Tab-separated table of C-alpha atoms and ligand atoms in Angstrom:
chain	number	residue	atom	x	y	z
U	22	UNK	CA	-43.688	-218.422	48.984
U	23	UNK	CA	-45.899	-218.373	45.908
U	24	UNK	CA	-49.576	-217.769	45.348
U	25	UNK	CA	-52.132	-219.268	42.387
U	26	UNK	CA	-52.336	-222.921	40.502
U	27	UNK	CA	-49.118	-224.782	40.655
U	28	UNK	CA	-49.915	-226.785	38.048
U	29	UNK	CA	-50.361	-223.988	35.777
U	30	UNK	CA	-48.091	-223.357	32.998
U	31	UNK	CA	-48.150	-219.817	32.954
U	32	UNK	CA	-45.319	-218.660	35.700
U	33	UNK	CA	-44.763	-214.909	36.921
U	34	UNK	CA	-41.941	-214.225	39.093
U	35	UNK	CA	-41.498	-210.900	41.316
U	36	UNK	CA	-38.856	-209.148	43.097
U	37	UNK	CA	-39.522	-209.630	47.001
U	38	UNK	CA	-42.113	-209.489	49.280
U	39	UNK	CA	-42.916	-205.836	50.719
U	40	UNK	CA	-44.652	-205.530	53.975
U	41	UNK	CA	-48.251	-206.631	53.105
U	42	UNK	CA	-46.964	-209.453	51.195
U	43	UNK	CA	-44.795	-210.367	54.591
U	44	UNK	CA	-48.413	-209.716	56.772
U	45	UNK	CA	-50.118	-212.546	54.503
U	46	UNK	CA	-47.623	-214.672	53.674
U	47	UNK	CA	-48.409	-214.369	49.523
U	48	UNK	CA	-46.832	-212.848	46.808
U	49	UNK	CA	-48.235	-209.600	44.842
U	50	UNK	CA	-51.352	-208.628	47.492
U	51	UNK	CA	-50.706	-205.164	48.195
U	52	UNK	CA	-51.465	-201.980	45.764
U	53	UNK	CA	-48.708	-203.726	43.205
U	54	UNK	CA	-50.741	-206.751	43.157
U	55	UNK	CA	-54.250	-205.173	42.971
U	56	UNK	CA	-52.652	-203.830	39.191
U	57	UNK	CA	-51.153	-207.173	38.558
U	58	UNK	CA	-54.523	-208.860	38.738
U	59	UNK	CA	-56.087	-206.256	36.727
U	60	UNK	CA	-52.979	-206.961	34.129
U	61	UNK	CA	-53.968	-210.581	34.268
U	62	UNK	CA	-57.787	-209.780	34.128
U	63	UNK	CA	-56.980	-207.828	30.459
U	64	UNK	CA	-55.355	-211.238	29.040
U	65	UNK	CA	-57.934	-213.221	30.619
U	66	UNK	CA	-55.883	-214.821	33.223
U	67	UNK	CA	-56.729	-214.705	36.900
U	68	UNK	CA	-54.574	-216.342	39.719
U	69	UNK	CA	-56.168	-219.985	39.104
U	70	UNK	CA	-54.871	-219.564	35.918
U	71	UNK	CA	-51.133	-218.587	36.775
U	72	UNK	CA	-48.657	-219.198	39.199
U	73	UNK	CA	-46.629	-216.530	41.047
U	74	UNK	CA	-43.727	-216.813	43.385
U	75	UNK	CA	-40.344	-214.006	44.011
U	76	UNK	CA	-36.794	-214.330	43.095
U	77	UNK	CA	-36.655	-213.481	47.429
U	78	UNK	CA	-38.707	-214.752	49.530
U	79	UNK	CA	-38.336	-212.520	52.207
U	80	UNK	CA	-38.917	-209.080	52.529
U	81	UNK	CA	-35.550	-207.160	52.671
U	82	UNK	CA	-34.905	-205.273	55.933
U	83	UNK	CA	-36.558	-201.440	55.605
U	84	UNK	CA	-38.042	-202.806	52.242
U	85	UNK	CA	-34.691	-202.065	50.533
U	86	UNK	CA	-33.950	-203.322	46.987
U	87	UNK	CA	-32.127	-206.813	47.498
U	88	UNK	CA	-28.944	-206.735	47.049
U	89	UNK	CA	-27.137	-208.649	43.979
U	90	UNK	CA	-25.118	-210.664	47.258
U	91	UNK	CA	-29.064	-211.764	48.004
U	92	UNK	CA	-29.735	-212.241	44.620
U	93	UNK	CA	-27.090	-214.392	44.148
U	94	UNK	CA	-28.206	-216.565	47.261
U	95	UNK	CA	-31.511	-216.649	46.232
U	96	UNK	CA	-30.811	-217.605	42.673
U	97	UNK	CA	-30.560	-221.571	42.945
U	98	UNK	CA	-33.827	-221.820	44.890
U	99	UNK	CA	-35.845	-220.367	42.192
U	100	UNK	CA	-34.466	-221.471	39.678
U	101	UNK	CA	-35.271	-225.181	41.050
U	102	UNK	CA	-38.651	-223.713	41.709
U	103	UNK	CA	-39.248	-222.881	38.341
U	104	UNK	CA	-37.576	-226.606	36.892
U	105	UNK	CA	-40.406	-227.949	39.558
U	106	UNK	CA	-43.499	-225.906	37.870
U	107	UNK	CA	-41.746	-226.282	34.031
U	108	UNK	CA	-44.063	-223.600	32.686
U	109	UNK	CA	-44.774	-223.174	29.034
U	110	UNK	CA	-44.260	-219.156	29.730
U	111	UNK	CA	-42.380	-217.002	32.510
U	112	UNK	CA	-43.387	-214.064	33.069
U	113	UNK	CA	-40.545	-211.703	34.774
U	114	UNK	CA	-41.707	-208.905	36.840
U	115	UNK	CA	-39.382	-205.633	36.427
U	116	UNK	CA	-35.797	-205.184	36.560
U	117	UNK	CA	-34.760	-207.280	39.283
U	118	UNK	CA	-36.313	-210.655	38.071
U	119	UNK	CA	-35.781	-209.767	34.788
U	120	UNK	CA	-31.701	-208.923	35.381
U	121	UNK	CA	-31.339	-212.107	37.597
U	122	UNK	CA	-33.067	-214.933	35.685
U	123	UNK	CA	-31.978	-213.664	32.336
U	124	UNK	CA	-28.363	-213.781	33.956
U	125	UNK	CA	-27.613	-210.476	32.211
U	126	UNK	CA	-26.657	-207.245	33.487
U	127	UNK	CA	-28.983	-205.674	30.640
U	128	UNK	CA	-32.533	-203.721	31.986
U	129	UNK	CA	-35.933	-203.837	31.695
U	130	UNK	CA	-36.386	-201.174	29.279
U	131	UNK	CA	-33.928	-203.142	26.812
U	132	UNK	CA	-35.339	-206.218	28.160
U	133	UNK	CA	-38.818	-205.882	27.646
U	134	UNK	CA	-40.493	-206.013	23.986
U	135	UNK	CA	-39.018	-209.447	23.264
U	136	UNK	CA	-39.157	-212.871	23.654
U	137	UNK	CA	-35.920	-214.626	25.297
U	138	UNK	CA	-35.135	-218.063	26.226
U	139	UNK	CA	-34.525	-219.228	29.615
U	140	UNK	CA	-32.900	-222.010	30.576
U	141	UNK	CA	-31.099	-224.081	33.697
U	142	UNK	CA	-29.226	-227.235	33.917
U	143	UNK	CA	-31.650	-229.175	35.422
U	144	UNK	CA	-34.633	-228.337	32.287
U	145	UNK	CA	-34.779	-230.611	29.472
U	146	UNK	CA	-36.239	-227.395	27.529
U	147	UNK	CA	-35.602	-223.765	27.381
U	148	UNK	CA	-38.755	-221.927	28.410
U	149	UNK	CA	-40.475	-218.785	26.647
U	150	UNK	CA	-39.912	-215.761	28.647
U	151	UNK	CA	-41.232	-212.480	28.339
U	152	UNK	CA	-39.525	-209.346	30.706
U	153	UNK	CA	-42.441	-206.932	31.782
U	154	UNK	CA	-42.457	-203.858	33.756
U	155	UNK	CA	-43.019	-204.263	37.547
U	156	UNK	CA	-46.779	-203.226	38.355
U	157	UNK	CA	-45.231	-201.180	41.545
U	158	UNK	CA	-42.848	-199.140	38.078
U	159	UNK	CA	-46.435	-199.025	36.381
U	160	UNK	CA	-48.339	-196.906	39.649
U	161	UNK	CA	-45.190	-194.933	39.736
U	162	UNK	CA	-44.587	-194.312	35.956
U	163	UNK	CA	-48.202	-194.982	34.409
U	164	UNK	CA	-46.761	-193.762	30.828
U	165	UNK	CA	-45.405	-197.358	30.166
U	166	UNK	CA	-48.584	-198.872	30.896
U	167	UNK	CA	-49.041	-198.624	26.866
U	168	UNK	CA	-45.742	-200.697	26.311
U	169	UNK	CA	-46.700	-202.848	28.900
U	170	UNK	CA	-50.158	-203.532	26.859
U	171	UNK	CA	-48.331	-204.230	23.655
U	172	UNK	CA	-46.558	-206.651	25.784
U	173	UNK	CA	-49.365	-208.696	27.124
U	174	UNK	CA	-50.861	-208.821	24.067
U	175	UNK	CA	-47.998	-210.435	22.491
U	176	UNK	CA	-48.140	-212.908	25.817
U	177	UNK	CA	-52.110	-213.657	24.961
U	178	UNK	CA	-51.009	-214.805	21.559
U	179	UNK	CA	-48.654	-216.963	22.522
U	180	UNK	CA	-50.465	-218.771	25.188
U	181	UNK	CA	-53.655	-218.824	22.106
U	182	UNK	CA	-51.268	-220.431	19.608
U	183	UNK	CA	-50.000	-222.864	22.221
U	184	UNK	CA	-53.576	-224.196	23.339
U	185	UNK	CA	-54.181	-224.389	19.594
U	186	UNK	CA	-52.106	-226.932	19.219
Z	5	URA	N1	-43.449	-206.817	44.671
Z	5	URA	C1	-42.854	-207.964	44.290
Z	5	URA	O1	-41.933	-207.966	43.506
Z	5	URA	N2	-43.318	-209.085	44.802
Z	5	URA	C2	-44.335	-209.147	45.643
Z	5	URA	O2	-44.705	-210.236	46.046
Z	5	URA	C3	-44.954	-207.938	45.996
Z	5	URA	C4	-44.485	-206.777	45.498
């Protein structure tokens, strides 16, 4: 379940599907994804550019929150996903993604704002990972857009200094 250029090395990862993502069978294509394009579209990334995929790849029943039982379940398969793709930046989408590929029971508010290091057995390299806020938070709570800016800025320059060298 993942959407864009798999041979990108720019990786974001999501929560779960929600019921227009279930309908077309691709990650972030609902209202959410409509501002996570237009997030892209500041940074001058587009979905040939990046690669996009869930830490569920199903929707969960009623559109609940996973639970961290699901989370747990779901953990090995994208974490394998992501030692497949071996991006030079992941990009975690809000709390969930953030909490379970960070392997911390920390938020996104402390989260978010700095640059952390993930890593898995199977990567030869830890990989530069930035926590955002979930565009679904961001139509809810537009006052962190602003952080979230500062953010993606800080994301722009690192993907600049990488292709400059
Ligand atoms: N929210 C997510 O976290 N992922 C999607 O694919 C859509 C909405």
């Amino acid at each position: 379940f993942s959407d864009g250029n798999s041979s990108s090395k720019i990786m974001l990862i999501g929560e779960a599907p929600g019921a227009d993502e279930d309908k077309y069978g691709k990650p972030f294509v609902g209202r959410a994804g409509q501002l996570l394009d237009k997030m892209l579209a500041a940074i001058k990334l587009n979905r040939d550019k990046v690669y996009i995929s869930n830490v569920i790849p199903w929707r969960p029943p009623d559109n609940r929150q996973p639970t961290t039982e699901e989370i747990l379940q779901c953990l090995p398969l994208i974490q394998k996903h992501i030692e497949i793709v071996n991006p030079f930046i992941l990009i975690l989408l809000g709390n969930t993604a953030a909490k379970a590929l960070l392997i911390t029971n920390q938020g996104i508010m402390k989260l978010r704002g700095k640059w952390h290091q993930y890593n898995s057995i199977g990567l030869s390299n830890p990989i530069s990972t930035r926590a955002i806020f979930h565009p679904a938070f961001l139509l809810r709570s537009p006052d962190y857009k602003k952080q979230t800016w500062a953010d993606l800025l800080e994301i722009e320059k690192k993907i600049k200094s990488n292709e400059n060298n």
